[in-house]
Amino acid sequence: MRRRGLDVTLFATGDSRFEGELVSVVPVGLNEDPALDPNVFSALHIGELFRRAGDFDLINNHFDWKPLTYALASKMPPLLTTVHGFSSPQILAAYYASAERSFFCSISDADRDPGLDYLATTYNGIDPSEFTFSSAAGEYLCFLGRFHPEKGTHLAIEIAKRAGVRLKIAAIPQDESYFREYVAPHVDGDRIEFLGAVEREARNELLGNALALVHMTTRPERFGLTTIEAMACGTPVLGARMGSLPEIVVDGVTGFLCDSVEEAVSKVPLLASLERKACRARVEREFTVERMIDRYLGAYQRAVDLQVPPPPSAERLRARRHDWWDRPMAFTEIPPKPKNLRFS
Amino acid sequence: MRRRGLDVTLFATGDSRFEGELVSVVPVGLNEDPALDPNVFSALHIGELFRRAGDFDLINNHFDWKPLTYALASKMPPLLTTVHGFSSPQILAAYYASAERSFFCSISDADRDPGLDYLATTYNGIDPSEFTFSSAAGEYLCFLGRFHPEKGTHLAIEIAKRAGVRLKIAAIPQDESYFREYVAPHVDGDRIEFLGAVEREARNELLGNALALVHMTTRPERFGLTTIEAMACGTPVLGARMGSLPEIVVDGVTGFLCDSVEEAVSKVPLLASLERKACRARVEREFTVERMIDRYLGAYQRAVDLQVPPPPSAERLRARRHDWWDRPMAFTEIPPKPKNLRFS
């Protein structure tokens, strides 16, 4: 943003690396110092931003729902909230309550709540120069991510076994019992190999030399950063047709979108015939940091032009009333319904 | 307040009994409905208040530190925060950060933080007509409260045994292991009797027929509501000389203030000689709801006259920097010191 000529003030921890103006309430991340009460210091962090709100032409909030409740109270420039994911249905209450004060961006078209209006989709972006393009199709499938049923490591294993292709798994632990029950028993160091977590060069090598990245999630993904990293290396994606994946992967060109394990198995023999250059080109066109900035600049300009979000349509309001509580969401358990909550 | 002619808007749960204007974001208390995320809905509750801040001449905050962080951001009428107790050293960060936006009241002179300026002490009050005055001195000591080492049930037991006087205990559970180890072994239903929790008539009777209420706390009390309830019944207080007690109990007149168990034991024979009428009179003069309202109205007037809190003295600022983190506080464990927190 600064490179593009914007005057940016960043509100973040004191150890952030930023060459523009940095405003910090706490010196380090709240999870790095047990004496810092996260509720108190995140509230002070937000309070400090809104205290200075009048200094800015626009505020881009990447800090979820809490700042929205402050926006209810403040006179301020346009607020644009990037929704990086709804962590629970309850937080929708904060989004709905503040929808007249904040514009919203989603990180994929799929990850939108029907009760909210969105100004734009601002896909995440990567720097393609950090990923080495590899022109030759590899001979193994790979899985990259964390161990959780939603990420479908077990499906990747099943697909590899049934297709008779080796699988390399690089992942960080999350759900330990899932790993013990559904992953570990299959790891033999040959057909199914587990590499632990991989970063930078090792990640580049794992992705670049693969036949495909398997991304058979069991719940909709908000955005799949690993899929654009794989494609940047020229590696296609064999993935579930849900969530944001149809926006990222061009079916039959940069990978295959599948509705079942059977379908995925049947696509494995076709993977080597995909143009690896097309994968790289897709990322360079749509999912770079520069494209992300383009999208944000467009959204910022619209927010500044409008100043205030337009009132929601009757359809939006209906969507808020009827089904939000029961709507399935990625990465969360649905809590019990509130007993008698009313929303205006 | 309404009886005194003030136009009061109460922000509270929908099931609150209030004849004035009630504004509710949630229908019931957040601990009564597990589907209501307490962080989300308390933030919306506060946000709704500050959204309407311009409607009021003064806001009296009884909701601890969180609203202070919203006050940083808002243009609003004078804010007066009643500090009902600092639950942890960390929340002082929020009080200090907002001290230029909020006036403060304490609930006793003792429960003041040296880094803050206070407009007034607004002692809690009771309605004396709910407590029956009993002119005859009783023959037993009583303990009323909750089972926690800080409340000193074990000291009340020791004093009763050493003084050769019966003790009746009415309390709600809090620290179970404390109860099992320090209280239960002494309960014999005769010398030491445990009545469970007592409310209304039973409470009135327990207090009114006692020789004294034993209130030998081991950490400073912010305010001891049970001590004014006992005195309203004519029953003196045998209590620890710490915290707010010296402000409530007139030593040698409405009870005795003691620095040790020995001293308390030595005072037991003198309790029957105290004027029970003096105890009742003390409450009627200082600790009624009407006196509480008087004190609040005075504080409200000063806040409205001043509009903005005066800047803190150099001494106050020094008190904030040097010792707040290590200062002992009632009802809380002291967390580890922050590694490298700076305050301006």
XYZ file of C-alpha atoms in Angstrom:
688
model
C 0.000 0.000 0.000
C 2.827 2.387 0.825
C 4.556 1.474 -2.431
C 1.350 2.454 -4.222
C 1.514 5.864 -2.591
C -0.887 5.480 0.314
C -0.091 7.047 3.668
C -0.564 4.046 5.961
C -0.695 3.951 9.763
C -0.530 0.418 11.108
C -2.011 -0.450 14.506
C -0.161 -3.598 15.565
C 2.189 -5.005 18.184
C 5.423 -3.133 18.812
C 7.554 -5.908 17.358
C 5.869 -5.593 13.946
C 8.152 -4.936 11.007
C 6.729 -1.906 9.225
C 8.463 1.056 7.654
C 5.447 3.390 7.856
C 3.894 4.781 11.012
C 3.347 2.033 13.564
C 1.028 2.555 16.566
C 1.385 -0.036 19.328
C -0.430 -0.459 22.602
C 1.430 -3.653 23.470
C 5.029 -4.514 22.626
C 4.479 -8.176 21.761
C 1.645 -10.487 20.742
C -0.853 -11.152 23.520
C -0.132 -14.868 23.383
C 3.551 -14.213 24.039
C 3.157 -12.617 27.459
C 0.837 -14.374 29.920
C 0.632 -11.254 32.078
C -1.168 -9.335 29.342
C -4.893 -9.992 29.655
C -6.001 -10.476 26.030
C -9.418 -8.929 26.612
C -8.053 -5.818 28.298
C -5.244 -5.170 25.870
C -7.127 -5.957 22.682
C -9.808 -3.514 23.889
C -7.180 -0.850 24.558
C -5.642 -1.515 21.147
C -9.030 -0.947 19.513
C -9.817 2.018 21.754
C -6.561 3.692 20.719
C -7.434 3.273 17.039
C -10.879 4.809 17.463
C -9.499 7.601 19.626
C -7.463 8.623 16.568
C -10.123 7.737 13.998
C -10.485 11.363 12.922
C -6.891 11.338 11.604
C -7.710 8.918 8.800
C -9.627 8.890 5.507
C -10.486 5.211 5.895
C -10.001 2.467 8.448
C -9.465 -1.112 7.264
C -10.302 -3.474 10.092
C -8.707 -6.939 9.997
C -9.429 -7.586 13.690
C -12.810 -9.328 13.473
C -16.010 -8.272 15.264
C -14.843 -6.377 18.324
C -13.953 -3.106 16.549
C -17.434 -3.136 15.015
C -18.970 -2.628 18.440
C -16.761 0.439 18.911
C -17.835 1.733 15.519
C -21.416 1.856 16.799
C -20.339 4.607 19.151
C -17.942 6.670 17.083
C -17.990 9.425 14.557
C -15.371 8.333 12.109
C -14.238 7.938 8.518
C -15.549 5.001 6.462
C -14.759 1.675 8.096
C -14.052 -1.317 5.874
C -13.958 -4.669 7.651
C -12.234 -7.591 5.976
C -14.028 -10.695 7.217
C -11.307 -13.320 7.502
C -13.888 -15.860 8.635
C -16.788 -16.126 11.055
C -15.430 -18.037 14.013
C -18.858 -18.722 15.486
C -22.491 -17.898 14.716
C -22.620 -15.652 17.754
C -20.271 -13.092 16.279
C -22.758 -12.489 13.460
C -24.730 -10.545 16.042
C -21.919 -7.979 16.099
C -21.726 -7.854 12.298
C -25.469 -7.339 11.931
C -25.616 -4.715 14.667
C -22.895 -2.670 12.978
C -23.797 -3.224 9.311
C -24.843 0.403 9.008
C -21.416 1.545 10.188
C -19.038 -0.758 8.332
C -18.458 -1.837 4.759
C -17.403 -5.455 4.375
C -14.978 -7.404 2.210
C -14.915 -11.190 1.983
C -11.829 -13.250 1.200
C -13.802 -15.353 -1.302
C -17.232 -15.097 -2.888
C -18.141 -18.345 -1.129
C -17.383 -17.081 2.365
C -20.155 -14.526 2.467
C -22.972 -14.319 4.952
C -26.321 -13.835 3.187
C -27.356 -11.272 5.784
C -24.552 -8.857 4.894
C -23.750 -6.663 1.897
C -20.177 -6.865 0.633
C -18.260 -4.197 -1.187
C -15.744 -6.583 -2.769
C -13.972 -9.891 -2.556
C -10.344 -9.302 -1.670
C -8.641 -12.637 -2.313
C -5.436 -13.302 -0.432
C -2.325 -12.961 -2.521
C 1.207 -14.346 -2.558
C 4.469 -13.132 -4.031
C 5.033 -15.557 -6.972
C 8.777 -14.893 -6.893
C 8.900 -16.809 -3.602
C 7.691 -19.972 -5.383
C 9.783 -21.758 -8.020
C 7.945 -22.835 -11.146
C 8.630 -26.447 -12.043
C 7.712 -27.485 -15.588
C 7.864 -31.260 -15.166
C 4.929 -33.142 -13.624
C 5.913 -34.984 -10.467
C 5.030 -38.541 -9.490
C 3.513 -38.120 -6.054
C 0.465 -36.414 -4.601
C 0.969 -34.087 -1.680
C -1.072 -32.818 1.248
C -0.174 -29.545 2.951
C -1.965 -28.026 5.943
C -2.932 -29.037 9.452
C -4.352 -32.237 10.860
C -8.076 -31.720 11.269
C -10.976 -33.753 9.832
C -12.110 -30.672 7.875
C -8.843 -30.621 5.974
C -9.425 -34.183 4.726
C -5.992 -35.765 5.204
C -7.808 -39.110 5.473
C -9.395 -38.546 2.060
C -6.031 -37.702 0.517
C -4.671 -40.988 1.900
C -7.628 -42.957 0.510
C -7.314 -41.332 -2.918
C -3.555 -41.991 -3.094
C -3.961 -45.626 -2.084
C -6.814 -46.328 -4.485
C -5.039 -44.545 -7.351
C -1.790 -46.364 -6.622
C 0.231 -43.154 -6.289
C 2.527 -42.127 -3.460
C 1.438 -39.362 -1.035
C 3.681 -36.960 0.861
C 2.071 -35.251 3.843
C 3.410 -32.031 5.350
C 1.266 -30.686 8.149
C 1.194 -29.139 11.584
C -0.674 -30.840 14.438
C -4.105 -29.600 15.453
C -6.512 -32.453 16.208
C -4.256 -35.036 17.851
C -6.806 -37.835 18.084
C -7.648 -37.416 14.402
C -3.973 -37.745 13.559
C -3.539 -40.861 15.714
C -6.651 -42.594 14.375
C -6.900 -41.551 10.735
C -3.409 -40.583 9.618
C -0.639 -42.237 11.641
C -1.699 -45.882 10.944
C -1.247 -45.318 7.207
C 2.164 -43.660 7.343
C 4.764 -46.194 6.110
C 7.498 -43.812 4.935
C 7.068 -45.003 1.371
C 3.543 -45.088 -0.049
C 2.387 -42.613 2.587
C 5.161 -40.369 3.866
C 4.889 -37.811 6.700
C 7.389 -34.943 6.579
C 6.264 -32.894 9.579
C 5.869 -29.164 8.982
C 7.691 -27.694 5.978
C 8.602 -24.079 5.381
C 10.248 -22.039 2.579
C 12.641 -24.169 0.511
C 11.287 -27.518 1.660
C 7.756 -26.329 0.993
C 8.758 -25.080 -2.449
C 10.373 -28.408 -3.249
C 7.484 -30.497 -1.926
C 4.942 -28.517 -3.938
C 6.997 -28.063 -7.099
C 7.860 -31.729 -7.546
C 4.333 -33.019 -6.910
C 1.862 -34.362 -9.451
C -0.884 -32.470 -7.608
C -1.879 -30.977 -4.286
C -4.818 -32.921 -2.826
C -7.256 -30.543 -1.143
C -10.329 -32.670 -0.409
C -11.765 -30.626 2.433
C -14.933 -31.841 4.137
C -16.308 -28.379 4.919
C -16.210 -25.261 2.777
C -12.873 -23.434 2.840
C -12.882 -19.659 3.173
C -9.790 -19.435 1.057
C -7.108 -22.060 0.428
C -3.725 -20.392 0.542
C -1.898 -23.692 -0.065
C -3.752 -24.150 -3.353
C -2.352 -20.932 -4.822
C 1.099 -21.780 -3.469
C 0.933 -25.139 -5.286
C -0.286 -23.547 -8.515
C 2.492 -20.944 -8.291
C 4.913 -23.888 -8.489
C 3.001 -25.183 -11.523
C 1.321 -27.950 -9.551
C -2.405 -28.512 -10.165
C -4.987 -29.035 -7.428
C -7.178 -32.080 -6.928
C -9.830 -30.638 -4.693
C -13.356 -30.745 -3.317
C -15.961 -28.747 -5.220
C -16.988 -26.591 -2.267
C -16.222 -23.330 -0.532
C -13.809 -21.040 -2.314
C -12.116 -23.749 -4.401
C -14.222 -23.250 -7.575
C -13.090 -19.610 -7.517
C -9.428 -20.547 -7.296
C -9.089 -23.700 -9.419
C -10.224 -23.677 -13.073
C -11.705 -27.157 -13.391
C -9.881 -29.183 -16.043
C -7.222 -26.499 -16.484
C -5.442 -25.831 -13.194
C -6.756 -28.942 -11.474
C -9.930 -30.908 -10.982
C -12.926 -30.186 -8.745
C -14.484 -33.366 -7.386
C -17.706 -34.232 -5.588
C -16.465 -37.548 -4.217
C -13.419 -39.663 -3.505
C -14.368 -41.889 -6.493
C -14.303 -38.896 -8.791
C -10.975 -37.746 -7.399
C -9.446 -41.221 -7.908
C -10.663 -41.199 -11.509
C -8.948 -37.848 -12.151
C -5.505 -38.869 -10.898
C -4.408 -40.368 -14.263
C -5.365 -37.111 -15.992
C -3.303 -34.836 -13.748
C -0.042 -35.216 -15.682
C -1.746 -33.979 -18.839
C -2.631 -30.584 -17.351
C -0.515 -27.623 -18.499
C 1.619 -26.674 -15.516
C 2.200 -23.232 -17.055
C -1.535 -22.576 -16.838
C -1.407 -23.099 -13.079
C 1.367 -20.551 -12.649
C -0.355 -18.117 -15.010
C -3.602 -18.364 -13.023
C -1.805 -17.277 -9.855
C 0.096 -14.500 -11.603
C -3.145 -13.133 -13.002
C -5.413 -13.408 -9.956
C -3.688 -14.273 -6.711
C -0.618 -12.108 -6.302
C -0.062 -9.534 -3.598
C -0.302 -6.871 -6.302
C -3.762 -8.096 -7.393
C -4.830 -8.167 -3.739
C -3.725 -4.557 -3.397
C -5.593 -3.656 -6.617
C -8.752 -5.153 -5.182
C -8.312 -3.374 -1.871
C -7.615 -0.032 -3.532
C -10.832 -0.431 -5.536
C -12.774 -1.239 -2.378
C -11.190 1.653 -0.466
C -12.134 4.065 -3.250
C -15.749 2.877 -3.271
C -15.983 3.143 0.518
C -14.572 6.672 0.446
C -16.966 7.637 -2.379
C -19.996 6.230 -0.550
C -18.834 7.247 2.963
C -21.740 5.324 4.551
C -22.936 1.794 3.712
C -26.289 1.770 1.901
C -29.195 0.385 3.930
C -29.657 -3.374 3.595
C -32.385 -4.785 1.348
C -35.426 -6.553 2.757
C -33.936 -9.815 1.527
C -30.760 -9.253 3.541
C -32.755 -8.496 6.642
C -34.788 -11.673 6.160
C -31.604 -13.713 5.848
C -30.530 -12.329 9.201
C -33.680 -13.354 10.922
C -34.330 -16.834 9.729
C -31.374 -19.052 9.329
C -28.180 -17.579 10.584
C -28.014 -19.496 13.808
C -28.238 -22.924 12.237
C -26.039 -22.189 9.270
C -23.027 -24.514 9.176
C -19.722 -22.756 9.444
C -16.221 -23.985 8.882
C -13.933 -24.368 11.880
C -16.554 -24.172 14.589
C -19.035 -26.163 16.575
C -22.539 -24.776 16.348
C -23.475 -23.672 19.867
C -26.981 -24.208 21.226
C -29.559 -21.761 19.966
C -30.143 -18.722 22.129
C -33.312 -19.083 24.123
C -35.099 -15.925 23.216
C -32.800 -13.518 21.494
C -34.395 -10.756 19.463
C -32.687 -8.608 16.890
C -33.899 -5.359 15.460
C -32.931 8.283 41.358
C -36.289 8.480 39.598
C -38.002 9.249 42.903
C -35.574 12.130 43.307
C -36.702 13.521 39.964
C -33.954 12.260 37.642
C -34.825 11.021 34.158
C -33.069 7.640 34.169
C -32.445 5.278 31.247
C -31.214 1.881 32.404
C -29.114 -0.313 30.106
C -29.616 -3.822 31.453
C -31.000 -7.256 30.589
C -34.583 -7.431 29.352
C -35.784 -9.232 32.454
C -34.749 -6.332 34.697
C -37.488 -4.830 36.851
C -37.422 -1.103 36.206
C -40.250 1.359 35.784
C -38.241 3.922 33.829
C -36.856 3.516 30.328
C -35.088 0.180 29.979
C -32.728 -0.491 27.036
C -31.823 -4.144 26.533
C -29.575 -5.836 24.025
C -30.099 -9.273 25.547
C -33.256 -10.609 27.183
C -31.569 -12.482 30.049
C -28.283 -12.527 31.908
C -25.376 -13.843 29.846
C -24.776 -16.638 32.340
C -28.339 -17.844 31.894
C -28.109 -18.684 28.189
C -25.040 -20.639 27.069
C -25.655 -19.682 23.431
C -24.980 -16.011 24.158
C -21.257 -15.389 23.864
C -20.510 -13.132 26.852
C -17.787 -11.206 25.015
C -19.930 -10.516 21.961
C -23.059 -9.526 23.781
C -21.446 -7.479 26.515
C -19.634 -5.556 23.734
C -22.926 -4.983 21.909
C -24.547 -3.885 25.156
C -21.796 -1.318 25.668
C -21.802 -0.316 21.991
C -25.535 0.393 22.157
C -25.044 2.654 25.166
C -22.300 4.660 23.474
C -24.288 4.839 20.248
C -26.893 6.754 22.249
C -24.449 8.614 24.465
C -25.498 11.976 23.034
C -28.985 11.525 24.526
C -27.737 11.822 28.083
C -26.359 14.486 30.433
C -24.248 11.945 32.284
C -23.444 8.249 32.053
C -22.866 6.266 35.238
C -20.913 3.136 34.384
C -21.215 0.207 36.780
C -19.850 -2.278 34.228
C -16.144 -2.227 35.052
C -13.304 -1.492 32.630
C -14.648 -2.419 29.214
C -16.832 0.674 28.683
C -13.774 2.809 29.472
C -12.095 1.577 26.300
C -15.145 2.726 24.303
C -15.020 6.079 26.026
C -11.566 6.628 24.528
C -13.228 6.762 21.144
C -16.439 8.651 21.765
C -17.647 12.174 22.009
C -20.016 12.007 24.909
C -21.344 13.552 28.089
C -19.381 13.169 31.337
C -18.793 9.535 32.226
C -18.703 8.543 35.881
C -17.422 5.043 36.562
C -18.218 3.412 39.870
C -15.334 1.065 40.598
C -16.917 -1.902 42.320
C -13.502 -3.504 42.682
C -10.401 -4.188 40.619
C -10.648 -7.831 39.659
C -7.027 -8.041 38.520
C -4.016 -5.731 38.162
C -4.311 -5.961 34.405
C -7.565 -4.030 34.260
C -5.804 -1.035 35.794
C -4.317 -0.553 32.321
C -7.815 0.263 31.055
C -8.499 2.615 33.966
C -5.239 4.490 33.473
C -5.664 4.723 29.706
C -9.111 6.287 30.092
C -8.551 8.424 33.182
C -8.842 11.572 31.066
C -12.266 10.473 29.861
C -13.942 9.157 33.001
C -14.559 10.379 36.523
C -14.343 7.677 39.171
C -16.203 6.789 42.365
C -14.986 4.222 44.872
C -17.245 2.180 47.145
C -14.995 2.887 50.132
C -12.096 5.228 50.818
C -9.925 2.157 51.325
C -10.641 0.671 47.910
C -8.919 3.364 45.920
C -6.059 2.969 43.521
C -3.324 5.545 44.197
C -2.907 6.125 40.459
C -6.471 7.423 39.998
C -8.345 10.544 41.071
C -11.740 9.934 42.613
C -14.680 12.284 42.645
C -16.392 10.691 45.659
C -16.869 7.588 47.727
C -20.343 6.231 47.140
C -20.849 3.658 49.874
C -23.384 0.933 49.201
C -26.676 1.373 50.987
C -29.483 -0.811 52.298
C -33.120 -0.169 53.087
C -33.184 -0.301 56.927
C -36.882 -1.167 56.904
C -35.923 -4.578 55.536
C -33.940 -5.332 58.714
C -35.603 -5.708 62.114
C -33.920 -3.940 65.010
C -33.425 -6.214 68.004
C -32.648 -4.463 71.303
C -31.463 -7.486 73.321
C -27.906 -8.766 72.884
C -27.783 -12.347 71.660
C -25.626 -15.156 72.985
C -23.898 -16.431 69.860
C -21.474 -15.069 67.312
C -22.366 -15.375 63.653
C -20.535 -15.558 60.341
C -22.274 -14.570 57.107
C -20.743 -14.710 53.646
C -19.045 -17.224 51.399
C -16.453 -19.876 52.091
C -13.135 -18.463 51.028
C -9.923 -18.023 53.051
C -10.160 -14.250 52.560
C -13.467 -14.184 54.404
C -11.852 -15.755 57.477
C -14.444 -18.367 58.492
C -11.565 -20.286 60.095
C -10.715 -17.249 62.251
C -14.356 -16.880 63.332
C -14.299 -20.537 64.424
C -11.054 -20.067 66.362
C -12.336 -16.928 68.090
C -15.635 -18.586 69.061
C -13.875 -21.645 70.477
C -11.280 -19.683 72.424
C -13.914 -17.284 73.770
C -16.238 -20.155 74.714
C -19.156 -18.759 72.720
C -21.293 -20.559 70.155
C -20.920 -19.699 66.440
C -23.590 -19.902 63.747
C -22.298 -19.953 60.181
C -24.454 -19.020 57.191
C -22.559 -19.049 53.912
C -22.566 -20.003 50.283
C -19.901 -22.309 48.872
C -16.998 -20.868 46.908
C -13.689 -22.524 47.767
C -14.696 -26.161 48.364
C -11.326 -27.414 49.579
C -11.164 -24.583 52.102
C -14.585 -25.573 53.398
C -13.629 -29.268 53.694
C -10.317 -28.607 55.411
C -10.905 -25.541 57.579
C -14.626 -25.391 58.283
C -16.394 -28.761 58.046
C -14.220 -30.571 60.670
C -15.324 -28.044 63.318
C -19.057 -28.119 62.606
C -20.764 -30.057 65.411
C -24.271 -28.600 65.200
C -23.920 -27.143 68.673
C -20.779 -25.095 69.428
C -20.236 -24.558 65.717
C -23.431 -24.684 63.669
C -23.679 -24.488 59.861
C -27.008 -23.233 58.493
C -26.283 -23.222 54.754
C -27.253 -20.054 52.891
C -29.830 -17.799 54.545
C -32.005 -15.168 52.905
C -34.565 -12.592 54.032
C -36.366 -13.645 57.258
C -33.792 -16.279 58.223
C -30.989 -13.788 57.619
C -32.800 -11.140 59.650
C -33.257 -13.591 62.517
C -29.685 -14.909 62.429
C -28.246 -11.387 62.486
C -30.730 -9.844 64.915
C -30.327 -12.472 67.616
C -26.530 -12.569 67.496
C -24.100 -11.132 70.017
C -21.952 -9.966 67.083
C -21.105 -10.589 63.466
C -17.534 -11.857 63.147
C -15.863 -10.328 60.113
C -12.187 -11.229 60.474
C -11.190 -11.016 56.829
C -7.614 -11.823 55.875
C -7.412 -9.350 52.976
C -8.853 -5.861 52.747
C -12.591 -5.739 51.990
C -13.806 -3.234 49.400
C -17.049 -2.843 51.304
C -18.718 -5.265 53.722
C -22.435 -5.325 52.998
C -23.075 -7.947 55.702
C -21.597 -5.627 58.326
C -24.171 -2.916 57.666
C -26.937 -5.537 57.544
C -25.859 -6.762 60.986
C -25.672 -3.240 62.399
C -29.127 -2.468 60.969
C -30.396 -5.291 63.216
C -28.558 -3.708 66.161
C -25.787 -6.304 66.101
C -22.210 -5.050 66.477
C -19.291 -6.201 64.353
C -16.153 -7.936 65.578
C -13.904 -7.342 62.634
C -10.418 -7.028 61.201
C -8.909 -3.531 61.181
C -8.303 -3.448 57.438
C -9.913 -2.448 54.164
C -13.178 -0.549 54.433
C -14.092 -1.790 57.912
C -12.682 1.218 59.825
C -14.987 3.397 57.686
C -18.051 1.332 58.545
C -17.546 0.255 62.158
C -16.964 2.877 64.861
C -14.424 1.094 67.065
C -15.746 0.640 70.606
C -19.205 1.931 69.624
C -20.699 -0.242 66.853
C -18.197 -3.060 67.277
C -14.491 -3.664 67.707
C -11.684 -3.471 65.170
C -8.977 -6.037 65.855
C -5.461 -6.627 64.617
C -5.287 -10.258 65.720
C -7.303 -13.268 66.801
C -6.050 -12.700 70.363
C -7.415 -9.180 70.373
C -10.746 -10.368 68.970
C -11.035 -13.062 71.660
C -10.366 -10.420 74.313
C -13.162 -8.241 72.963
C -15.880 -10.915 73.039
C -16.788 -10.308 76.730
C -17.241 -6.591 75.955
C -19.683 -7.069 73.049
C -22.814 -7.264 75.191
C -22.033 -3.850 76.682
C -22.219 -2.042 73.334
C -25.328 0.052 72.664
C -27.273 -1.844 69.992
C -29.186 1.361 69.180
C -25.889 2.980 68.165
C -25.366 0.270 65.552
C -28.766 0.868 63.994
C -28.280 4.630 64.138
C -24.938 4.369 62.364
C -26.580 2.591 59.429
C -29.522 4.976 59.319
C -27.158 7.916 59.188
C -24.560 6.656 56.720
C -25.468 3.467 54.909
C -29.022 3.698 53.647
C -30.084 3.698 50.006
C -31.099 7.329 50.455
C -27.612 8.314 51.645
C -26.129 6.397 48.725
C -28.346 8.383 46.362
C -27.319 11.642 48.099
C -23.682 10.779 47.517
C -24.303 9.875 43.882
C -26.278 13.041 43.212
C -23.409 15.090 44.624
C -20.928 13.239 42.417
C -23.171 13.596 39.344
C -23.430 17.325 39.921
C -19.678 17.728 40.218
C -19.094 15.678 37.070
C -21.626 17.753 35.130
C -20.081 20.997 36.444
C -16.556 19.916 35.519
C -17.523 18.066 32.301
C -13.971 16.738 31.879
C -11.748 15.151 34.566
C -8.843 17.402 35.576
C -5.414 16.151 34.500
C -3.729 13.859 37.027
C -1.001 15.206 39.299
C 2.615 14.127 38.907
C 2.180 12.066 42.067
C -0.700 10.116 40.561
C 1.291 9.433 37.430
C 4.195 8.173 39.504
C 1.886 5.838 41.400
C 0.846 4.353 38.089
C 4.350 3.628 37.018
C 6.008 2.188 40.046
C 3.934 -0.178 42.051
C 0.613 -1.005 40.542
C 1.521 -4.402 39.227
C 2.709 -5.800 42.544
C 0.039 -4.206 44.687
C -1.980 -6.865 46.539
C -5.640 -6.912 45.620
C -8.553 -8.625 47.220
C -10.144 -11.548 45.413
C -7.437 -12.190 42.889
C -4.178 -13.923 42.311
C -1.435 -11.593 41.191
C -0.485 -12.617 37.659
C 3.105 -12.617 36.478
C 4.520 -9.210 35.642
C 4.297 -8.168 32.007
C 7.617 -8.564 30.279
C 8.076 -5.149 28.811
C 4.855 -3.198 28.934
C 5.165 0.573 28.686
C 2.544 3.068 29.681
C 2.431 6.662 28.710
